Amino acid sequence: MHAAGARLTAGQATIEGELAGLQGVIDALVREGFSTDSAGPAFEQAYTEFTRGVRQVLEGLTGMSRYLTAAATTFSDADAQLATAIRR
C-alpha cells in the first residue's frame, strides 16, 4: 500500500508537469495562432475549465495517496501490536 500511495503521488506530479506544459502550448496558440474575436477566447475558456477539472482529479489522487499511506501504517502498527500481544 505504501508503494501504491507513492505511485499515485508520482503520477500526480507527472500529470501536473504535463498540464503546465500544455497550458504553455494553449497560451501560445491563443496568443499567436488562434487569435479570433470569439472562437479563440471560447477555446481558451473551455481549456481553463478542463484544467480545473483535471486539478480536481489530482486533488482526489492526493486524498487516495494519503489514505493508502495511512491505511498501510495502521495495518503495520496493528500487526506489530498483535505480534507483541501473542509473545506475552
PDB file of C-alpha atoms in Angstrom:
ATOM      1  CA  MET A   1       0.000   0.000   0.000  1.00  0.00           C
ATOM      2  CA  HIS A   2       2.886   2.347   0.671  1.00  0.00           C
ATOM      3  CA  ALA A   3       4.159   1.710  -2.859  1.00  0.00           C
ATOM      4  CA  ALA A   4       0.732   2.337  -4.368  1.00  0.00           C
ATOM      5  CA  GLY A   5       0.412   5.600  -2.434  1.00  0.00           C
ATOM      6  CA  ALA A   6       3.843   6.684  -3.619  1.00  0.00           C
ATOM      7  CA  ARG A   7       2.905   5.766  -7.194  1.00  0.00           C
ATOM      8  CA  LEU A   8      -0.225   7.922  -7.005  1.00  0.00           C
ATOM      9  CA  THR A   9       1.851  10.829  -5.708  1.00  0.00           C
ATOM     10  CA  ALA A  10       4.396  10.378  -8.503  1.00  0.00           C
ATOM     11  CA  GLY A  11       1.623  10.140 -11.075  1.00  0.00           C
ATOM     12  CA  GLN A  12       0.127  13.338  -9.755  1.00  0.00           C
ATOM     13  CA  ALA A  13       3.448  15.147 -10.140  1.00  0.00           C
ATOM     14  CA  THR A  14       3.805  13.844 -13.693  1.00  0.00           C
ATOM     15  CA  ILE A  15       0.314  14.982 -14.630  1.00  0.00           C
ATOM     16  CA  GLU A  16       0.870  18.412 -13.054  1.00  0.00           C
ATOM     17  CA  GLY A  17       4.042  18.825 -15.111  1.00  0.00           C
ATOM     18  CA  GLU A  18       2.278  17.818 -18.313  1.00  0.00           C
ATOM     19  CA  LEU A  19      -0.616  20.131 -17.517  1.00  0.00           C
ATOM     20  CA  ALA A  20       1.745  23.070 -17.047  1.00  0.00           C
ATOM     21  CA  GLY A  21       3.461  22.310 -20.351  1.00  0.00           C
ATOM     22  CA  LEU A  22       0.159  22.020 -22.169  1.00  0.00           C
ATOM     23  CA  GLN A  23      -1.004  25.304 -20.667  1.00  0.00           C
ATOM     24  CA  GLY A  24       2.008  26.941 -22.299  1.00  0.00           C
ATOM     25  CA  VAL A  25       1.028  25.440 -25.648  1.00  0.00           C
ATOM     26  CA  ILE A  26      -2.542  26.713 -25.298  1.00  0.00           C
ATOM     27  CA  ASP A  27      -1.381  30.169 -24.198  1.00  0.00           C
ATOM     28  CA  ALA A  28       0.899  30.454 -27.231  1.00  0.00           C
ATOM     29  CA  LEU A  29      -1.795  29.142 -29.556  1.00  0.00           C
ATOM     30  CA  VAL A  30      -4.394  31.635 -28.379  1.00  0.00           C
ATOM     31  CA  ARG A  31      -1.879  34.472 -28.406  1.00  0.00           C
ATOM     32  CA  GLU A  32      -0.306  33.758 -31.795  1.00  0.00           C
ATOM     33  CA  GLY A  33      -2.235  31.276 -33.917  1.00  0.00           C
ATOM     34  CA  PHE A  34      -5.833  31.060 -32.798  1.00  0.00           C
ATOM     35  CA  SER A  35      -6.452  34.738 -32.210  1.00  0.00           C
ATOM     36  CA  THR A  36     -10.030  35.327 -33.283  1.00  0.00           C
ATOM     37  CA  ASP A  37     -12.625  37.562 -31.706  1.00  0.00           C
ATOM     38  CA  SER A  38     -14.878  34.785 -30.436  1.00  0.00           C
ATOM     39  CA  ALA A  39     -13.596  31.271 -31.083  1.00  0.00           C
ATOM     40  CA  GLY A  40     -10.111  31.795 -29.619  1.00  0.00           C
ATOM     41  CA  PRO A  41     -11.316  33.150 -26.276  1.00  0.00           C
ATOM     42  CA  ALA A  42     -14.058  30.497 -26.113  1.00  0.00           C
ATOM     43  CA  PHE A  43     -11.464  27.777 -26.685  1.00  0.00           C
ATOM     44  CA  GLU A  44      -9.212  29.273 -24.021  1.00  0.00           C
ATOM     45  CA  GLN A  45     -12.109  29.347 -21.553  1.00  0.00           C
ATOM     46  CA  ALA A  46     -13.011  25.725 -22.355  1.00  0.00           C
ATOM     47  CA  TYR A  47      -9.400  24.681 -21.789  1.00  0.00           C
ATOM     48  CA  THR A  48      -9.331  26.571 -18.485  1.00  0.00           C
ATOM     49  CA  GLU A  49     -12.441  24.675 -17.358  1.00  0.00           C
ATOM     50  CA  PHE A  50     -10.852  21.401 -18.482  1.00  0.00           C
ATOM     51  CA  THR A  51      -7.728  22.239 -16.474  1.00  0.00           C
ATOM     52  CA  ARG A  52      -9.858  22.993 -13.417  1.00  0.00           C
ATOM     53  CA  GLY A  53     -11.442  19.544 -13.727  1.00  0.00           C
ATOM     54  CA  VAL A  54      -8.060  17.860 -14.022  1.00  0.00           C
ATOM     55  CA  ARG A  55      -6.866  19.678 -10.905  1.00  0.00           C
ATOM     56  CA  GLN A  56      -9.874  18.328  -9.016  1.00  0.00           C
ATOM     57  CA  VAL A  57      -8.913  14.828 -10.138  1.00  0.00           C
ATOM     58  CA  LEU A  58      -5.382  15.490  -8.893  1.00  0.00           C
ATOM     59  CA  GLU A  59      -6.774  16.522  -5.514  1.00  0.00           C
ATOM     60  CA  GLY A  60      -8.577  13.185  -5.474  1.00  0.00           C
ATOM     61  CA  LEU A  61      -5.295  11.403  -6.155  1.00  0.00           C
ATOM     62  CA  THR A  62      -3.735  13.231  -3.228  1.00  0.00           C
ATOM     63  CA  GLY A  63      -6.544  12.053  -0.969  1.00  0.00           C
ATOM     64  CA  MET A  64      -6.252   8.467  -2.191  1.00  0.00           C
ATOM     65  CA  SER A  65      -2.496   8.508  -1.714  1.00  0.00           C
ATOM     66  CA  ARG A  66      -2.842   9.795   1.846  1.00  0.00           C
ATOM     67  CA  TYR A  67      -5.494   7.178   2.591  1.00  0.00           C
ATOM     68  CA  LEU A  68      -3.333   4.321   1.302  1.00  0.00           C
ATOM     69  CA  THR A  69      -0.328   5.540   3.260  1.00  0.00           C
ATOM     70  CA  ALA A  70      -2.355   5.923   6.459  1.00  0.00           C
ATOM     71  CA  ALA A  71      -4.012   2.521   5.992  1.00  0.00           C
ATOM     72  CA  ALA A  72      -0.662   0.837   5.414  1.00  0.00           C
ATOM     73  CA  THR A  73       0.767   2.431   8.549  1.00  0.00           C
ATOM     74  CA  THR A  74      -2.307   1.459  10.574  1.00  0.00           C
ATOM     75  CA  PHE A  75      -2.166  -2.141   9.356  1.00  0.00           C
ATOM     76  CA  SER A  76       1.544  -2.347  10.066  1.00  0.00           C
ATOM     77  CA  ASP A  77       1.095  -0.936  13.568  1.00  0.00           C
ATOM     78  CA  ALA A  78      -1.787  -3.327  14.290  1.00  0.00           C
ATOM     79  CA  ASP A  79       0.276  -6.264  13.038  1.00  0.00           C
ATOM     80  CA  ALA A  80       3.170  -5.305  15.313  1.00  0.00           C
ATOM     81  CA  GLN A  81       0.838  -4.897  18.301  1.00  0.00           C
ATOM     82  CA  LEU A  82      -0.765  -8.293  17.659  1.00  0.00           C
ATOM     83  CA  ALA A  83       2.647  -9.921  17.397  1.00  0.00           C
ATOM     84  CA  THR A  84       3.694  -8.316  20.688  1.00  0.00           C
ATOM     85  CA  ALA A  85       0.492  -9.477  22.381  1.00  0.00           C
ATOM     86  CA  ILE A  86       0.989 -13.052  21.200  1.00  0.00           C
ATOM     87  CA  ARG A  87       4.563 -13.157  22.542  1.00  0.00           C
ATOM     88  CA  ARG A  88       3.477 -12.224  26.076  1.00  0.00           C
TER      89      ARG A  88
END
